[in-house]
PDB file of C-alpha atoms in Angstrom:
ATOM      1  CA  ALA A   1     190.995 250.848 284.799  1.00 75.00           C
ATOM      2  CA  GLN A   2     189.343 247.778 286.185  1.00 80.00           C
ATOM      3  CA  SER A   3     190.429 244.416 284.828  1.00 88.00           C
ATOM      4  CA  VAL A   4     189.811 240.709 285.347  1.00 93.00           C
ATOM      5  CA  THR A   5     192.199 237.831 284.926  1.00 95.00           C
ATOM      6  CA  GLN A   6     190.949 234.138 284.786  1.00 96.00           C
ATOM      7  CA  PRO A   7     194.174 232.177 284.682  1.00 96.00           C
ATOM      8  CA  ASP A   8     192.766 228.934 283.712  1.00 95.00           C
ATOM      9  CA  ILE A   9     191.338 228.624 280.173  1.00 94.00           C
ATOM     10  CA  HIS A  10     190.314 225.071 280.543  1.00 95.00           C
ATOM     11  CA  ILE A  11     189.831 222.864 283.426  1.00 97.00           C
ATOM     12  CA  THR A  12     188.767 219.037 283.515  1.00 97.00           C
ATOM     13  CA  VAL A  13     187.216 217.465 286.472  1.00 97.00           C
ATOM     14  CA  SER A  14     185.688 214.250 287.320  1.00 97.00           C
ATOM     15  CA  GLU A  15     182.215 213.991 288.298  1.00 97.00           C
ATOM     16  CA  GLY A  16     181.816 214.154 292.227  1.00 97.00           C
ATOM     17  CA  ALA A  17     185.165 215.825 292.669  1.00 97.00           C
ATOM     18  CA  SER A  18     185.564 219.439 293.895  1.00 97.00           C
ATOM     19  CA  LEU A  19     185.995 222.362 291.582  1.00 97.00           C
ATOM     20  CA  GLU A  20     187.801 225.616 292.070  1.00 98.00           C
ATOM     21  CA  LEU A  21     187.884 228.590 289.403  1.00 98.00           C
ATOM     22  CA  ARG A  22     190.451 231.333 289.933  1.00 98.00           C
ATOM     23  CA  CYS A  23     189.744 234.874 289.383  1.00 97.00           C
ATOM     24  CA  ASN A  24     192.025 237.835 290.070  1.00 96.00           C
ATOM     25  CA  TYR A  25     190.802 241.494 289.701  1.00 93.00           C
ATOM     26  CA  SER A  26     192.542 244.922 289.408  1.00 88.00           C
ATOM     27  CA  TYR A  27     190.828 247.788 290.939  1.00 76.00           C
ATOM     28  CA  GLY A  28     191.845 250.314 293.852  1.00 64.00           C
ATOM     29  CA  ALA A  29     188.827 250.243 295.839  1.00 72.00           C
ATOM     30  CA  THR A  30     186.242 247.532 296.836  1.00 72.00           C
ATOM     31  CA  PRO A  31     184.614 246.431 293.620  1.00 84.00           C
ATOM     32  CA  TYR A  32     181.466 244.610 292.826  1.00 89.00           C
ATOM     33  CA  LEU A  33     182.343 241.071 291.980  1.00 92.00           C
ATOM     34  CA  PHE A  34     180.397 238.476 290.131  1.00 94.00           C
ATOM     35  CA  TRP A  35     180.416 234.826 288.592  1.00 97.00           C
ATOM     36  CA  TYR A  36     178.398 234.129 285.663  1.00 96.00           C
ATOM     37  CA  VAL A  37     177.871 230.694 284.018  1.00 96.00           C
ATOM     38  CA  GLN A  38     177.162 230.125 280.377  1.00 95.00           C
ATOM     39  CA  SER A  39     175.945 226.641 279.372  1.00 91.00           C
ATOM     40  CA  PRO A  40     176.006 225.461 275.768  1.00 84.00           C
ATOM     41  CA  GLY A  41     173.768 227.744 273.615  1.00 78.00           C
ATOM     42  CA  GLN A  42     172.668 229.824 276.523  1.00 82.00           C
ATOM     43  CA  GLY A  43     173.028 233.316 277.654  1.00 84.00           C
ATOM     44  CA  LEU A  44     174.775 234.088 280.736  1.00 91.00           C
ATOM     45  CA  GLN A  45     173.187 233.243 284.206  1.00 92.00           C
ATOM     46  CA  LEU A  46     174.219 234.968 287.359  1.00 93.00           C
ATOM     47  CA  LEU A  47     175.653 232.424 289.987  1.00 96.00           C
ATOM     48  CA  LEU A  48     176.615 234.722 292.752  1.00 95.00           C
ATOM     49  CA  LYS A  49     177.717 238.356 293.532  1.00 92.00           C
ATOM     50  CA  TYR A  50     179.689 240.180 296.065  1.00 92.00           C
ATOM     51  CA  PHE A  51     178.897 243.773 297.004  1.00 87.00           C
ATOM     52  CA  SER A  52     179.970 243.994 300.750  1.00 84.00           C
ATOM     53  CA  GLY A  53     179.886 242.286 304.207  1.00 86.00           C
ATOM     54  CA  ASP A  54     180.464 238.446 304.624  1.00 88.00           C
ATOM     55  CA  THR A  55     183.339 237.569 302.328  1.00 90.00           C
ATOM     56  CA  LEU A  56     182.035 234.280 301.615  1.00 96.00           C
ATOM     57  CA  VAL A  57     179.052 234.367 299.503  1.00 96.00           C
ATOM     58  CA  GLN A  58     176.683 231.485 298.631  1.00 96.00           C
ATOM     59  CA  GLY A  59     175.143 231.201 295.068  1.00 96.00           C
ATOM     60  CA  ILE A  60     172.810 229.037 293.059  1.00 95.00           C
ATOM     61  CA  LYS A  61     173.518 225.481 291.945  1.00 94.00           C
ATOM     62  CA  GLY A  62     175.827 224.950 295.112  1.00 96.00           C
ATOM     63  CA  PHE A  63     178.363 227.275 294.125  1.00 97.00           C
ATOM     64  CA  GLU A  64     180.079 229.617 296.664  1.00 97.00           C
ATOM     65  CA  ALA A  65     183.011 232.114 296.291  1.00 98.00           C
ATOM     66  CA  GLU A  66     185.358 233.837 298.688  1.00 96.00           C
ATOM     67  CA  PHE A  67     186.439 237.384 298.354  1.00 94.00           C
ATOM     68  CA  LYS A  68     190.142 237.938 299.580  1.00 93.00           C
ATOM     69  CA  ARG A  69     190.950 241.592 299.222  1.00 90.00           C
ATOM     70  CA  SER A  70     194.631 240.955 300.249  1.00 90.00           C
ATOM     71  CA  GLN A  71     195.043 238.694 297.268  1.00 92.00           C
ATOM     72  CA  SER A  72     192.469 240.759 294.913  1.00 92.00           C
ATOM     73  CA  SER A  73     191.009 237.485 294.379  1.00 95.00           C
ATOM     74  CA  PHE A  74     187.435 236.088 294.145  1.00 96.00           C
ATOM     75  CA  ASN A  75     187.599 232.266 293.532  1.00 98.00           C
ATOM     76  CA  LEU A  76     184.487 230.108 292.692  1.00 98.00           C
ATOM     77  CA  ARG A  77     184.236 226.667 294.410  1.00 98.00           C
ATOM     78  CA  LYS A  78     181.803 223.685 294.413  1.00 98.00           C
ATOM     79  CA  PRO A  79     182.425 220.710 296.632  1.00 97.00           C
ATOM     80  CA  SER A  80     180.960 218.215 294.285  1.00 97.00           C
ATOM     81  CA  VAL A  81     180.529 218.634 290.448  1.00 97.00           C
ATOM     82  CA  HIS A  82     177.696 217.363 288.647  1.00 96.00           C
ATOM     83  CA  TRP A  83     177.971 216.603 284.770  1.00 95.00           C
ATOM     84  CA  SER A  84     175.424 219.606 284.271  1.00 94.00           C
ATOM     85  CA  ASP A  85     177.997 221.726 285.405  1.00 96.00           C
ATOM     86  CA  ALA A  86     180.029 221.598 282.215  1.00 96.00           C
ATOM     87  CA  ALA A  87     179.853 225.080 281.118  1.00 96.00           C
ATOM     88  CA  GLU A  88     182.000 228.321 280.673  1.00 96.00           C
ATOM     89  CA  TYR A  89     182.267 230.418 283.699  1.00 97.00           C
ATOM     90  CA  PHE A  90     183.007 234.097 283.668  1.00 96.00           C
ATOM     91  CA  CYS A  91     184.216 236.343 286.523  1.00 96.00           C
ATOM     92  CA  ALA A  92     183.248 239.980 286.234  1.00 93.00           C
ATOM     93  CA  VAL A  93     183.991 243.267 288.080  1.00 91.00           C
ATOM     94  CA  ALA A  94     182.146 246.556 288.277  1.00 86.00           C
ATOM     95  CA  SER A  95     182.549 249.675 290.231  1.00 76.00           C
ATOM     96  CA  LYS A  96     180.964 253.075 290.758  1.00 71.00           C
ATOM     97  CA  ALA A  97     184.136 254.615 289.456  1.00 69.00           C
ATOM     98  CA  ALA A  98     183.470 252.714 286.093  1.00 68.00           C
ATOM     99  CA  GLY A  99     180.107 253.980 285.795  1.00 66.00           C
ATOM    100  CA  ASN A 100     179.070 250.591 287.083  1.00 68.00           C
ATOM    101  CA  LYS A 101     179.921 248.845 283.650  1.00 80.00           C
ATOM    102  CA  LEU A 102     180.904 245.085 283.980  1.00 87.00           C
ATOM    103  CA  THR A 103     184.304 244.165 282.920  1.00 90.00           C
ATOM    104  CA  PHE A 104     184.681 240.319 282.299  1.00 93.00           C
ATOM    105  CA  GLY A 105     187.531 237.948 282.545  1.00 94.00           C
ATOM    106  CA  GLY A 106     188.311 235.511 279.620  1.00 94.00           C
ATOM    107  CA  GLY A 107     186.357 232.715 280.912  1.00 95.00           C
ATOM    108  CA  THR A 108     187.154 229.354 282.104  1.00 97.00           C
ATOM    109  CA  ARG A 109     185.699 226.425 280.428  1.00 96.00           C
ATOM    110  CA  VAL A 110     184.887 223.268 282.530  1.00 97.00           C
ATOM    111  CA  LEU A 111     184.792 219.891 281.342  1.00 97.00           C
ATOM    112  CA  VAL A 112     183.320 217.160 283.521  1.00 96.00           C
ATOM    113  CA  LYS A 113     184.515 213.422 283.153  1.00 95.00           C
ATOM    114  CA  PRO A 114     181.860 210.559 284.014  1.00 90.00           C
TER     115      PRO A 114
ATOM    116  CA  ASP B   1     160.867 236.642 285.362  1.00 67.00           C
ATOM    117  CA  VAL B   2     162.951 238.914 283.299  1.00 65.00           C
ATOM    118  CA  LYS B   3     163.151 238.020 279.678  1.00 89.00           C
ATOM    119  CA  VAL B   4     165.782 239.356 277.138  1.00 94.00           C
ATOM    120  CA  THR B   5     165.314 238.226 273.518  1.00 94.00           C
ATOM    121  CA  GLN B   6     167.430 238.720 270.482  1.00 95.00           C
ATOM    122  CA  SER B   7     166.091 238.622 267.120  1.00 90.00           C
ATOM    123  CA  SER B   8     168.167 235.768 265.721  1.00 90.00           C
ATOM    124  CA  ARG B   9     170.242 233.002 267.277  1.00 92.00           C
ATOM    125  CA  TYR B  10     172.316 232.634 264.091  1.00 95.00           C
ATOM    126  CA  LEU B  11     173.150 235.099 261.202  1.00 96.00           C
ATOM    127  CA  VAL B  12     175.185 234.962 258.070  1.00 97.00           C
ATOM    128  CA  LYS B  13     176.174 238.028 256.122  1.00 97.00           C
ATOM    129  CA  ARG B  14     178.432 239.071 253.519  1.00 97.00           C
ATOM    130  CA  THR B  15     181.353 241.658 253.878  1.00 97.00           C
ATOM    131  CA  GLY B  16     180.092 245.134 253.283  1.00 97.00           C
ATOM    132  CA  GLU B  17     176.472 244.470 254.219  1.00 97.00           C
ATOM    133  CA  LYS B  18     174.469 246.692 256.776  1.00 97.00           C
ATOM    134  CA  VAL B  19     173.441 244.359 259.624  1.00 97.00           C
ATOM    135  CA  PHE B  20     170.974 244.940 262.448  1.00 97.00           C
ATOM    136  CA  LEU B  21     170.783 243.093 265.648  1.00 97.00           C
ATOM    137  CA  GLU B  22     167.768 243.579 267.594  1.00 97.00           C
ATOM    138  CA  CYS B  23     167.203 243.119 271.516  1.00 97.00           C
ATOM    139  CA  VAL B  24     164.099 243.502 273.325  1.00 97.00           C
ATOM    140  CA  GLN B  25     163.534 243.192 277.198  1.00 96.00           C
ATOM    141  CA  ASP B  26     160.119 243.076 278.851  1.00 94.00           C
ATOM    142  CA  MET B  27     160.941 244.300 282.433  1.00 89.00           C
ATOM    143  CA  ASP B  28     160.883 248.076 281.865  1.00 91.00           C
ATOM    144  CA  HIS B  29     164.510 248.122 282.448  1.00 91.00           C
ATOM    145  CA  GLU B  30     166.234 251.672 281.880  1.00 91.00           C
ATOM    146  CA  ASN B  31     169.702 250.452 280.955  1.00 91.00           C
ATOM    147  CA  MET B  32     170.468 248.133 277.893  1.00 93.00           C
ATOM    148  CA  PHE B  33     173.934 246.804 276.743  1.00 94.00           C
ATOM    149  CA  TRP B  34     175.576 245.359 273.741  1.00 97.00           C
ATOM    150  CA  TYR B  35     178.568 242.925 274.234  1.00 96.00           C
ATOM    151  CA  ARG B  36     180.584 240.900 271.781  1.00 97.00           C
ATOM    152  CA  GLN B  37     182.141 237.573 273.193  1.00 95.00           C
ATOM    153  CA  ASP B  38     185.096 235.874 271.744  1.00 94.00           C
ATOM    154  CA  PRO B  39     187.231 233.000 272.904  1.00 89.00           C
ATOM    155  CA  GLY B  40     189.818 233.890 275.417  1.00 87.00           C
ATOM    156  CA  LEU B  41     188.629 237.717 275.521  1.00 90.00           C
ATOM    157  CA  GLY B  42     185.300 237.045 277.546  1.00 90.00           C
ATOM    158  CA  LEU B  43     182.678 239.625 277.019  1.00 93.00           C
ATOM    159  CA  ARG B  44     183.635 243.187 275.844  1.00 94.00           C
ATOM    160  CA  LEU B  45     181.234 246.211 276.039  1.00 94.00           C
ATOM    161  CA  ILE B  46     180.309 247.737 272.640  1.00 96.00           C
ATOM    162  CA  TYR B  47     177.730 250.214 273.581  1.00 96.00           C
ATOM    163  CA  PHE B  48     175.111 250.918 276.288  1.00 93.00           C
ATOM    164  CA  SER B  49     172.153 253.130 276.919  1.00 93.00           C
ATOM    165  CA  TYR B  50     170.804 254.615 280.146  1.00 89.00           C
ATOM    166  CA  ASP B  51     167.682 255.730 278.729  1.00 90.00           C
ATOM    167  CA  VAL B  52     165.738 256.164 275.441  1.00 92.00           C
ATOM    168  CA  LYS B  53     167.606 257.981 272.732  1.00 90.00           C
ATOM    169  CA  MET B  54     170.602 258.017 274.810  1.00 90.00           C
ATOM    170  CA  LYS B  55     173.950 256.143 274.193  1.00 93.00           C
ATOM    171  CA  GLU B  56     177.349 255.942 275.342  1.00 92.00           C
ATOM    172  CA  LYS B  57     180.393 254.121 273.916  1.00 93.00           C
ATOM    173  CA  GLY B  58     181.857 250.956 275.562  1.00 92.00           C
ATOM    174  CA  ASP B  59     185.192 249.625 275.332  1.00 91.00           C
ATOM    175  CA  ILE B  60     185.085 248.767 271.560  1.00 95.00           C
ATOM    176  CA  PRO B  61     182.691 250.794 269.632  1.00 96.00           C
ATOM    177  CA  GLU B  62     184.638 251.148 266.447  1.00 96.00           C
ATOM    178  CA  GLY B  63     182.512 249.767 263.481  1.00 96.00           C
ATOM    179  CA  TYR B  64     179.313 249.662 265.466  1.00 97.00           C
ATOM    180  CA  SER B  65     176.480 252.219 266.080  1.00 97.00           C
ATOM    181  CA  VAL B  66     173.247 251.690 268.172  1.00 97.00           C
ATOM    182  CA  SER B  67     169.754 252.960 268.300  1.00 97.00           C
ATOM    183  CA  ARG B  68     167.172 253.055 270.972  1.00 97.00           C
ATOM    184  CA  GLU B  69     163.802 254.637 270.044  1.00 95.00           C
ATOM    185  CA  LYS B  70     161.787 252.700 272.690  1.00 96.00           C
ATOM    186  CA  LYS B  71     162.708 251.663 276.155  1.00 95.00           C
ATOM    187  CA  GLU B  72     162.234 248.021 275.373  1.00 96.00           C
ATOM    188  CA  ARG B  73     164.182 247.821 272.427  1.00 97.00           C
ATOM    189  CA  PHE B  74     167.969 248.258 271.629  1.00 97.00           C
ATOM    190  CA  SER B  75     169.396 247.801 268.138  1.00 97.00           C
ATOM    191  CA  LEU B  76     173.137 247.338 267.155  1.00 98.00           C
ATOM    192  CA  ILE B  77     174.110 248.241 263.776  1.00 98.00           C
ATOM    193  CA  LEU B  78     176.966 247.123 261.677  1.00 97.00           C
ATOM    194  CA  GLU B  79     177.096 249.844 259.006  1.00 94.00           C
ATOM    195  CA  SER B  80     179.396 247.685 256.806  1.00 96.00           C
ATOM    196  CA  ALA B  81     180.196 244.447 258.263  1.00 97.00           C
ATOM    197  CA  SER B  82     183.667 243.017 258.051  1.00 97.00           C
ATOM    198  CA  THR B  83     184.980 239.603 258.697  1.00 97.00           C
ATOM    199  CA  ASN B  84     186.668 240.830 261.883  1.00 97.00           C
ATOM    200  CA  GLN B  85     183.190 241.358 263.247  1.00 98.00           C
ATOM    201  CA  THR B  86     182.337 237.478 263.142  1.00 98.00           C
ATOM    202  CA  SER B  87     181.390 236.961 266.812  1.00 97.00           C
ATOM    203  CA  MET B  88     178.736 236.106 269.350  1.00 96.00           C
ATOM    204  CA  TYR B  89     176.811 239.234 270.322  1.00 97.00           C
ATOM    205  CA  LEU B  90     175.100 239.358 273.780  1.00 96.00           C
ATOM    206  CA  CYS B  91     172.509 241.942 274.778  1.00 96.00           C
ATOM    207  CA  ALA B  92     171.618 242.774 278.302  1.00 94.00           C
ATOM    208  CA  SER B  93     169.475 244.885 280.514  1.00 92.00           C
ATOM    209  CA  SER B  94     169.120 246.180 284.033  1.00 89.00           C
ATOM    210  CA  SER B  95     167.287 248.672 286.211  1.00 84.00           C
ATOM    211  CA  HIS B  96     168.763 251.786 287.428  1.00 76.00           C
ATOM    212  CA  LEU B  97     171.076 251.663 290.534  1.00 66.00           C
ATOM    213  CA  GLY B  98     169.664 250.041 293.528  1.00 60.00           C
ATOM    214  CA  ARG B  99     170.426 250.547 297.191  1.00 56.00           C
ATOM    215  CA  GLU B 100     173.497 248.443 296.975  1.00 59.00           C
ATOM    216  CA  GLY B 101     174.587 250.714 294.103  1.00 62.00           C
ATOM    217  CA  TYR B 102     174.625 248.076 291.467  1.00 70.00           C
ATOM    218  CA  ASN B 103     171.745 246.219 289.705  1.00 76.00           C
ATOM    219  CA  GLU B 104     172.140 242.842 288.068  1.00 81.00           C
ATOM    220  CA  GLN B 105     172.369 242.521 284.226  1.00 88.00           C
ATOM    221  CA  PHE B 106     170.184 240.156 282.655  1.00 90.00           C
ATOM    222  CA  PHE B 107     171.448 238.653 279.356  1.00 92.00           C
ATOM    223  CA  GLY B 108     169.918 237.447 276.168  1.00 93.00           C
ATOM    224  CA  PRO B 109     170.815 234.096 274.553  1.00 92.00           C
ATOM    225  CA  GLY B 110     173.138 235.657 272.126  1.00 94.00           C
ATOM    226  CA  THR B 111     173.209 236.107 268.271  1.00 96.00           C
ATOM    227  CA  ARG B 112     176.107 234.265 266.469  1.00 95.00           C
ATOM    228  CA  LEU B 113     177.141 236.489 263.516  1.00 97.00           C
ATOM    229  CA  THR B 114     179.215 235.165 260.681  1.00 97.00           C
ATOM    230  CA  VAL B 115     180.521 237.518 258.067  1.00 97.00           C
ATOM    231  CA  LEU B 116     182.016 236.060 254.973  1.00 96.00           C
TER     232      LEU B 116
END
């Protein structure tokens, strides 16, 4: 069965500093990988996705993520955080073998200090 | 823009009540999903539907049922609400598999249900 782990429950970062959110997945073949963001009181918005090809993917709002097969990781990064990036971030995995159902990690809540 | 709407943002019910959560999407999507979101557990799939009148169990279907009589509408039903069903419920929709083998799910704003 596929699974996703986000080791960091909370991260606090200063505005303007860089951000990296960790995501590890468990799945035998190449999965489809996603990062979603949930701002307070909002639904989930897709930041970026990886299906195949270039392992460094660019998303919206200045985010990027790198797929590392050897480490089973798909970490999310942003070079310079803005106060509006304060939100909860979810990594998710899907696969054809699992009927294309999404499996989510537990989420990482990001707080941005002025 | 794809729009997924949910009937209520906040709902308070009593133990034993029958609860209906409604979800409507306006993009003619074939697939619809119901998740519950709990702190530290992320989103967990309750039920999903690939077509009208079709439904399949997700990872945590116990205590829930669903109904899909029309393509645009997917209802989640709590037959007899219990306090452990207090949670945030999110609906999502997507079209059938694209060329890449997967299509993005679009999420509604969620319904925060409290069962007293």
